[in-house]
C-alpha atoms as a PDB file:
ATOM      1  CA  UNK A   1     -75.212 -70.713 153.016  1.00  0.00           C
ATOM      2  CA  UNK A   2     -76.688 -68.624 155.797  1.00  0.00           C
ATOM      3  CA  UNK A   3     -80.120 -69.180 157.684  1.00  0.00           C
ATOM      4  CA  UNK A   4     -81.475 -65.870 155.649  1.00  0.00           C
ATOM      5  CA  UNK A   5     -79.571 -66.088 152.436  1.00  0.00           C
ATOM      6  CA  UNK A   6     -80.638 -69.756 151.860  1.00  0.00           C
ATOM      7  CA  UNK A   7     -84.621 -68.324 152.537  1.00  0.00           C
ATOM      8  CA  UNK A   8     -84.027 -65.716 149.950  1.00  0.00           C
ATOM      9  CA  UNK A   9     -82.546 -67.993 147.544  1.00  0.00           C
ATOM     10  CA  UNK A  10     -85.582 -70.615 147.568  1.00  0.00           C
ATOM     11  CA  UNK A  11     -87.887 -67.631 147.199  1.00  0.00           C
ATOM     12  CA  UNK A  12     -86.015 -65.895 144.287  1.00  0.00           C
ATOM     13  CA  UNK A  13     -86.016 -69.562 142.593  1.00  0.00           C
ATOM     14  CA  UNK A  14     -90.080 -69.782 143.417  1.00  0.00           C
ATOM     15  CA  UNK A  15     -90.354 -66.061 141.966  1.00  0.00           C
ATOM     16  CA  UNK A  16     -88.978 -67.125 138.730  1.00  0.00           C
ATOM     17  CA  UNK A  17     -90.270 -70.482 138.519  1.00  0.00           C
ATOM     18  CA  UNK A  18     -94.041 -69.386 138.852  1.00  0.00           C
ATOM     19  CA  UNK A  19     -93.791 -66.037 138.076  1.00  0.00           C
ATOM     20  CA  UNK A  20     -97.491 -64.992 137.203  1.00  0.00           C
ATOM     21  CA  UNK A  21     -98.893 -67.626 138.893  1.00  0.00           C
ATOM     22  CA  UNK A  22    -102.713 -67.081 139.400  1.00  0.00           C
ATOM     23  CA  UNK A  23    -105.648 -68.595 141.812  1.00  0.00           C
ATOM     24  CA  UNK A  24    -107.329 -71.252 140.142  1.00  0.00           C
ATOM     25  CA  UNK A  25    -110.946 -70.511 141.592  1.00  0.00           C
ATOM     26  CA  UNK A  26    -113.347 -68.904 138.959  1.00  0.00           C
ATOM     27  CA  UNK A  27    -115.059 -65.764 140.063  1.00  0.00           C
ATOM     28  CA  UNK A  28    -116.545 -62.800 138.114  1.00  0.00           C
ATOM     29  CA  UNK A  29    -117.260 -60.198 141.792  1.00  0.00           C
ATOM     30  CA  UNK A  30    -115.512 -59.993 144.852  1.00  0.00           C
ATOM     31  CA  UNK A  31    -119.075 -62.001 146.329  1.00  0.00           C
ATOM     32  CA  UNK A  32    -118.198 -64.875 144.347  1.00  0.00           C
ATOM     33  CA  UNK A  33    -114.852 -65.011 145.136  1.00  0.00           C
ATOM     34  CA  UNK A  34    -116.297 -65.192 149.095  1.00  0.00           C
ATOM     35  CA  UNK A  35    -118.543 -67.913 148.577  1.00  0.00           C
ATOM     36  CA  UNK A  36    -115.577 -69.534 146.482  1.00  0.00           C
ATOM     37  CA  UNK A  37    -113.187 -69.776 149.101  1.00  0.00           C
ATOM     38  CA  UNK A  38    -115.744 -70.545 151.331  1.00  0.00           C
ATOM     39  CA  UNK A  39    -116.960 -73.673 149.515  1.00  0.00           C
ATOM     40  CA  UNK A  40    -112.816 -74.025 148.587  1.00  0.00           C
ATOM     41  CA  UNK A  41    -112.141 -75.535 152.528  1.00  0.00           C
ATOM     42  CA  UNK A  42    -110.989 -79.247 152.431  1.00  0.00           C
ATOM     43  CA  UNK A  43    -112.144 -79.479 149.303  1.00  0.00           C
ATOM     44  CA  UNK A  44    -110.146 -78.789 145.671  1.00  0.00           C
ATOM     45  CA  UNK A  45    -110.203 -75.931 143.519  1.00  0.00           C
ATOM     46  CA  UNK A  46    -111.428 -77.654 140.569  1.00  0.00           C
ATOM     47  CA  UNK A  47    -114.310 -79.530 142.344  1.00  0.00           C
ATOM     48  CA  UNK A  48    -115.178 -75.820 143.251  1.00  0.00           C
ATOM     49  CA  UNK A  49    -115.273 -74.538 140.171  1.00  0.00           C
ATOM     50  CA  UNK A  50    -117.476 -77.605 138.615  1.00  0.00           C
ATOM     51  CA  UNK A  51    -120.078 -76.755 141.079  1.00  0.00           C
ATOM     52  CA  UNK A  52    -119.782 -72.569 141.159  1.00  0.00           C
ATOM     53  CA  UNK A  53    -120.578 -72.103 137.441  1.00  0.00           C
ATOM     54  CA  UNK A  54    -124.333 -73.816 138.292  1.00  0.00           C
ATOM     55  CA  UNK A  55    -124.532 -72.612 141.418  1.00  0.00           C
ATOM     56  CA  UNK A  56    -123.882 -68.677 139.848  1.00  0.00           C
ATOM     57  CA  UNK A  57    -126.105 -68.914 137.131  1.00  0.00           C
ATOM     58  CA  UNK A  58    -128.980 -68.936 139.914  1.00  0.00           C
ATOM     59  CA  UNK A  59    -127.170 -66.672 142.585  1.00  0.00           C
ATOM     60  CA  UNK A  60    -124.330 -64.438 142.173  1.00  0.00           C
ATOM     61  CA  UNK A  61    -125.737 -61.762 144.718  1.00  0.00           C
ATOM     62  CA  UNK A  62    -126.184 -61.666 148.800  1.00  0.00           C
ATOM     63  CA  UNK A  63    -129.656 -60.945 147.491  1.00  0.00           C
ATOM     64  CA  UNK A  64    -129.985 -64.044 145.491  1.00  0.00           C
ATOM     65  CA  UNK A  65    -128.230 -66.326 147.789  1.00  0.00           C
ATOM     66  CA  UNK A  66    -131.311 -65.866 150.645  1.00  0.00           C
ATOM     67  CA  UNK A  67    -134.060 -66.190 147.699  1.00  0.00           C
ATOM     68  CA  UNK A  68    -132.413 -69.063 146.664  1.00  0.00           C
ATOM     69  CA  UNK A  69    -132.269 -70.930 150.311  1.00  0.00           C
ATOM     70  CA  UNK A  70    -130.637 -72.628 152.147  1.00  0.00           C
ATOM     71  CA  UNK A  71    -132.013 -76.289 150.767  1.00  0.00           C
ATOM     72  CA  UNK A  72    -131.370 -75.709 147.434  1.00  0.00           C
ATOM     73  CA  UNK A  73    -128.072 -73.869 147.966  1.00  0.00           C
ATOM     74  CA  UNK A  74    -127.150 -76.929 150.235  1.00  0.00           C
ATOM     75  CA  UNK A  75    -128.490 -79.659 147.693  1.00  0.00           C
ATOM     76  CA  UNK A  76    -126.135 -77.261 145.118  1.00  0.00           C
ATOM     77  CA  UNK A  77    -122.981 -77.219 146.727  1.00  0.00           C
ATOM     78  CA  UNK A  78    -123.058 -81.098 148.546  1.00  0.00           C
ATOM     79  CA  UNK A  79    -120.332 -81.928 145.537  1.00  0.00           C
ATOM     80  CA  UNK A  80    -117.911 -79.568 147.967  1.00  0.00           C
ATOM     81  CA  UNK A  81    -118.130 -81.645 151.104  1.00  0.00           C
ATOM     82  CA  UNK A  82    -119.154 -80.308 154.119  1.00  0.00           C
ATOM     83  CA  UNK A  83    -122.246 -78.485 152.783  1.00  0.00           C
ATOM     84  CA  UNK A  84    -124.251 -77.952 155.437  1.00  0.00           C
ATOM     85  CA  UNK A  85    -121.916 -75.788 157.328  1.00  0.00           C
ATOM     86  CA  UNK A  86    -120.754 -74.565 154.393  1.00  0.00           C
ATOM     87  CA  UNK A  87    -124.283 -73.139 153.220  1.00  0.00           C
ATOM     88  CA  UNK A  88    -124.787 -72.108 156.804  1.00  0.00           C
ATOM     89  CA  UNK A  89    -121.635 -69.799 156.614  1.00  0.00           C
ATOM     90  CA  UNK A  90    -122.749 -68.396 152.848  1.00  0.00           C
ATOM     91  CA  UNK A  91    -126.469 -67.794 154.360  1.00  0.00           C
ATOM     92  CA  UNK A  92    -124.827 -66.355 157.395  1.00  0.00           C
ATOM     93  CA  UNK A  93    -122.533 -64.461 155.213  1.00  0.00           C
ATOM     94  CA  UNK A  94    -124.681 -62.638 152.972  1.00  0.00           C
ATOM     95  CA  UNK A  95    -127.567 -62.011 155.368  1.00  0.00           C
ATOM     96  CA  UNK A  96    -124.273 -59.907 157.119  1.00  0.00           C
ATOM     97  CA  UNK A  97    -123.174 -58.264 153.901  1.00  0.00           C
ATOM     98  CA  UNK A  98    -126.845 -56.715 152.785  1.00  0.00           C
ATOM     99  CA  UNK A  99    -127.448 -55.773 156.792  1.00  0.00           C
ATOM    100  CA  UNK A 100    -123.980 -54.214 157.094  1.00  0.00           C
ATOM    101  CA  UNK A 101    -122.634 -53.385 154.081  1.00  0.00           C
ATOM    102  CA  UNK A 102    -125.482 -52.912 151.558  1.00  0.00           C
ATOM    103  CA  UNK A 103    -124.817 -56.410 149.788  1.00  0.00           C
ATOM    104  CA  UNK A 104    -121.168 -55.852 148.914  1.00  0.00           C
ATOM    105  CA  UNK A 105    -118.010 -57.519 150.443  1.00  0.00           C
ATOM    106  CA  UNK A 106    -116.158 -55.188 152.491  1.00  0.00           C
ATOM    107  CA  UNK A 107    -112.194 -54.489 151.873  1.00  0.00           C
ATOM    108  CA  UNK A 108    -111.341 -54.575 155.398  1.00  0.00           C
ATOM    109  CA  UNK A 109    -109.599 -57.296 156.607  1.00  0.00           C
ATOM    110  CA  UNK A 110    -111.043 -56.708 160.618  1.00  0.00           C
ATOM    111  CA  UNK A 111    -114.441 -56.552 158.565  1.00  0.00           C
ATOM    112  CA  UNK A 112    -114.231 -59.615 156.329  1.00  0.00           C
ATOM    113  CA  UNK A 113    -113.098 -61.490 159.317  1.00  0.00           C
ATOM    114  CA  UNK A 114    -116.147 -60.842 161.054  1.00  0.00           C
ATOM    115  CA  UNK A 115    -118.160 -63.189 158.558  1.00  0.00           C
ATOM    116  CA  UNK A 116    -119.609 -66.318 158.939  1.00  0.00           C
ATOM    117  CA  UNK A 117    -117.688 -68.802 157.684  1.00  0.00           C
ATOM    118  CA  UNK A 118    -114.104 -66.383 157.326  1.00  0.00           C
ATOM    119  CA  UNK A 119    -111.383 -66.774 158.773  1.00  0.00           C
ATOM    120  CA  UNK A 120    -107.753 -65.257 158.497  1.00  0.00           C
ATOM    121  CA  UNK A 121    -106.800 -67.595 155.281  1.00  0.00           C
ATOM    122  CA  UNK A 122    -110.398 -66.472 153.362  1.00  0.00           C
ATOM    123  CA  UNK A 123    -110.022 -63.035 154.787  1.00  0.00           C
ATOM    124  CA  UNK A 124    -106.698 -62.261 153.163  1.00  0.00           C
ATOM    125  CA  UNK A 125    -107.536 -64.504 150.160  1.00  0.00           C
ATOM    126  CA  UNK A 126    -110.594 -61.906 149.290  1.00  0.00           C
ATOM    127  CA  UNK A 127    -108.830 -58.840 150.613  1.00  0.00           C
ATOM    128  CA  UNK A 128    -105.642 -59.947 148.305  1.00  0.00           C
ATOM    129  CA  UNK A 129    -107.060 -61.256 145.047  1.00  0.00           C
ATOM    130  CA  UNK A 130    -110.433 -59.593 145.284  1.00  0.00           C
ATOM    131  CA  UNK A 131    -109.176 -56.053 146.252  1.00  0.00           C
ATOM    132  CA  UNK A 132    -105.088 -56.430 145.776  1.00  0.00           C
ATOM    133  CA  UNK A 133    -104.313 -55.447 149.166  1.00  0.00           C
ATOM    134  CA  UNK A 134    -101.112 -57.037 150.162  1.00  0.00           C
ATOM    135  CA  UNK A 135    -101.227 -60.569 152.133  1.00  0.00           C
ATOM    136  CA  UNK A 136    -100.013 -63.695 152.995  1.00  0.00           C
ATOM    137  CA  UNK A 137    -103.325 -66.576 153.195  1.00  0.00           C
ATOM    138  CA  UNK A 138    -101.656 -69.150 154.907  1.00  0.00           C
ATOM    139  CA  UNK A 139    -103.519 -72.384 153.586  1.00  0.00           C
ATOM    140  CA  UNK A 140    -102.563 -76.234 153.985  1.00  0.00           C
ATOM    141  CA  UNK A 141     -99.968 -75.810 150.571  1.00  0.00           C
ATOM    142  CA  UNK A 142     -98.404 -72.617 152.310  1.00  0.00           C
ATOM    143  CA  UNK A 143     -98.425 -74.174 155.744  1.00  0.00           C
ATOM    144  CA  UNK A 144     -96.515 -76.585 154.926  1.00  0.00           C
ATOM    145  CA  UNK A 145     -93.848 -76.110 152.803  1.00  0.00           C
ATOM    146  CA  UNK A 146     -93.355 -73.067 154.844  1.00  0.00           C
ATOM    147  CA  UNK A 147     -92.152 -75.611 157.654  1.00  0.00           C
ATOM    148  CA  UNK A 148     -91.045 -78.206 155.149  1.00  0.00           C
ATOM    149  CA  UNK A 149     -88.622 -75.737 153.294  1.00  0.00           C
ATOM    150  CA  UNK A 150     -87.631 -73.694 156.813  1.00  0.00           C
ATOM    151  CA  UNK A 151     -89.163 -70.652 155.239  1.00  0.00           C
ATOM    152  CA  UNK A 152     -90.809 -69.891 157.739  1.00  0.00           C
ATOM    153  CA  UNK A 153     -91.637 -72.293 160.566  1.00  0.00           C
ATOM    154  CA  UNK A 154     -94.238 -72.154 162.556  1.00  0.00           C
ATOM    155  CA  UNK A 155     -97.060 -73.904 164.477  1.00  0.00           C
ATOM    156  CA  UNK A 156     -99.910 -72.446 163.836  1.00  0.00           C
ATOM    157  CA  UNK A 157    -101.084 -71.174 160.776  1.00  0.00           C
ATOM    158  CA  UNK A 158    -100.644 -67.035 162.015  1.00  0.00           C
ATOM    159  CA  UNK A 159     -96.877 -67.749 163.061  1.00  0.00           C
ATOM    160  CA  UNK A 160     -96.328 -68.850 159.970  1.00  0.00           C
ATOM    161  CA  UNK A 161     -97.928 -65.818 157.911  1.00  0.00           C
ATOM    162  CA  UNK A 162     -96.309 -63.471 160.563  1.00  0.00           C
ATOM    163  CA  UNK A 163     -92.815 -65.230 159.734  1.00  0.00           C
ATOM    164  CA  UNK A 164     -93.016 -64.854 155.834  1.00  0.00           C
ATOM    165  CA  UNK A 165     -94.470 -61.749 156.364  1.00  0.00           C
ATOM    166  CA  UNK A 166     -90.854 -60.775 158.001  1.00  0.00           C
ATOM    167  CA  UNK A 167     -88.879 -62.133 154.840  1.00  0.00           C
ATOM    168  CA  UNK A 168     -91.093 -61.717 152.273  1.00  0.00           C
ATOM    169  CA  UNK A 169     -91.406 -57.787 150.732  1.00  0.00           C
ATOM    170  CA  UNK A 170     -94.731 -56.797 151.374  1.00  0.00           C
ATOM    171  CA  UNK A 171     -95.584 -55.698 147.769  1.00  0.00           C
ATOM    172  CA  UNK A 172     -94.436 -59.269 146.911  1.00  0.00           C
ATOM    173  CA  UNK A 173     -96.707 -61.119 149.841  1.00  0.00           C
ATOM    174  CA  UNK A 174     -99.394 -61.570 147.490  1.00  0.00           C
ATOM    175  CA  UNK A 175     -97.636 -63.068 144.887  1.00  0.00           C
ATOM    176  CA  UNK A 176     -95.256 -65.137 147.155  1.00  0.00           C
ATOM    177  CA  UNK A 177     -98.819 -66.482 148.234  1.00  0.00           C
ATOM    178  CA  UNK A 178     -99.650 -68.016 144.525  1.00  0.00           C
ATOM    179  CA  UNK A 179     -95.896 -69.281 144.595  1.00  0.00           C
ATOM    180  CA  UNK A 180     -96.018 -71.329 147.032  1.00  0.00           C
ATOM    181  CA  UNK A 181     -99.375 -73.032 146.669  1.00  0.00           C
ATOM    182  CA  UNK A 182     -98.601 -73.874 143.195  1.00  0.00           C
ATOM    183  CA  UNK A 183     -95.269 -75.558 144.142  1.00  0.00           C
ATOM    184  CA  UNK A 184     -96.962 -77.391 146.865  1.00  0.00           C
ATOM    185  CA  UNK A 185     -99.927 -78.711 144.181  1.00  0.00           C
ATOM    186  CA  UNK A 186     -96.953 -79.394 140.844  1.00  0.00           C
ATOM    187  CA  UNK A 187     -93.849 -80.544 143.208  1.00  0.00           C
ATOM    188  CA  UNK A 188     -93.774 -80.182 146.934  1.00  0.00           C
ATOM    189  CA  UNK A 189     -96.861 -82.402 147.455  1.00  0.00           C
ATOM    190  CA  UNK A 190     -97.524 -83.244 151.129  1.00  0.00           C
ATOM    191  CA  UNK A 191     -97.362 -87.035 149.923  1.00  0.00           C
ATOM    192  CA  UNK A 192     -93.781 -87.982 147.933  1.00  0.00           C
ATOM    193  CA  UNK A 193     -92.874 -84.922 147.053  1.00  0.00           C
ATOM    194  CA  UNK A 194     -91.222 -84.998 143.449  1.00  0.00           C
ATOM    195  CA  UNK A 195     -87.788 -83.715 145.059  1.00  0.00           C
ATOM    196  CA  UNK A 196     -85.888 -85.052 142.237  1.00  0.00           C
ATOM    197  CA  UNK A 197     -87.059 -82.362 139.701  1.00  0.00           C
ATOM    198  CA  UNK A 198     -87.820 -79.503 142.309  1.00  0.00           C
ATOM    199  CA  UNK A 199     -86.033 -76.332 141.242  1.00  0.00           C
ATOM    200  CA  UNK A 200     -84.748 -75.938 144.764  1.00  0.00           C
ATOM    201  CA  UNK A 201     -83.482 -79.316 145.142  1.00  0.00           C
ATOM    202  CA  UNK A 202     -80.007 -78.126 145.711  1.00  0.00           C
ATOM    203  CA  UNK A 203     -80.675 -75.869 148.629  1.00  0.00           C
ATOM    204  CA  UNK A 204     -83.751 -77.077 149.962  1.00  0.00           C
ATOM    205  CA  UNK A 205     -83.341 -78.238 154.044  1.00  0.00           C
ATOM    206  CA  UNK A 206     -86.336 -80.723 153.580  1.00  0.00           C
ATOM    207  CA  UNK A 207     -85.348 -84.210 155.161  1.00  0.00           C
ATOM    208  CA  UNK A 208     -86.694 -85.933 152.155  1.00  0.00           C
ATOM    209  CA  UNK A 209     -84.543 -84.287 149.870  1.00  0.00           C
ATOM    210  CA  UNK A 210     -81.274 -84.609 151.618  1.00  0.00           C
ATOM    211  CA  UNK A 211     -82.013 -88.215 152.071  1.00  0.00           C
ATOM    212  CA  UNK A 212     -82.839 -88.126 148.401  1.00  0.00           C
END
């Protein structure tokens, strides 16, 4: 099978294997969906969403996230690792979003990038799920199985979103997104990955599967 027929195969097989696959982080406004991802880094969705339902109740606005502080947002979040920096970045973030964008999170991706705490990955997260504007947030899941499965190889997380970008129809980028990361949480974990009942274990390039 060819370099770019063998690509298109594994993601027609992810299409149809997680087809309506959706994030996993609990949000009820674009805000919270910021301060999800934001709280999300090196740490799991569901510890996230143990600690956002609490944390929600007392502050869902830019607004209420500087009355509430940063002590008691910190002392709130320290479930989520890193939550110093992380409640820095939030602070940071919505003291940003009420002085430049009356208190709501912009669609812009040059915009959103400009936050504390944002980078591309939480960037195209909000602009994609938040505001369904097409795009590829290349996270630790997509990272690697992009490299793993030859997909679309790359070295740094923004050669990698520029290669699927190339493959991947843009008004299927978003999905393709949610396809990936749950194949890389059910199957294609970063630690024995369960190769033996992966969907693409027939065309797959992955060393551990051909040495299956």
């Amino acid at each position: 099978m060819q370099n770019e027929d063998f690509r298109l195969e594994e993601l027609r097989i992810l299409e149809e294997t997680y087809s309506g696959a959706v994030p996993q982080l609990k949000f009820n406004s674009p805000f919270e969906l910021l301060v999800a991802v934001i709280l999300s880094a090196q740490c799991t969705d569901k510890r996230v969403n143990s600690v956002t339902p609490g944390l929600f109740a007392l502050a869902d606005t830019p607004e209420k996230i500087l009355s509430l502080g940063q002590s008691r947002l910190e002392e709130i979040i320290k479930p989520c690792g890193f939550f110093r920096s992380k409640a820095k970045h939030i602070i940071g973030a919505s003291k940003m979003l009420i002085e430049n964008h009356g208190g709501e999170v912009p669609e812009n991706f040059d915009e959103l990038i400009k936050l504390p705490g944002v980078g591309r990955k939480t960037a195209n997260v909000v602009a994609s799920v938040a505001f369904k504007i097409p795009a590829i947030a290349v996270d630790t899941h997509v990272f690697r199985l992009s490299n793993r499965m030859k997909l679309a190889p790359g070295k740094t997380p923004l050669e990698v979103e520029t290669g699927l970008q190339k493959i991947i129809p843009r008004e299927k980028w978003s999905a393709a997104h949610h396809w990936l990361i749950w194949h890389g949480r059910e199957i294609c974990r970063a630690r024995k990955p369960d190769c033996k009942n992966c969907p693409l274990n027939k065309i797959c390039p992955a060393p551990e599967n051909k040495a299956g």
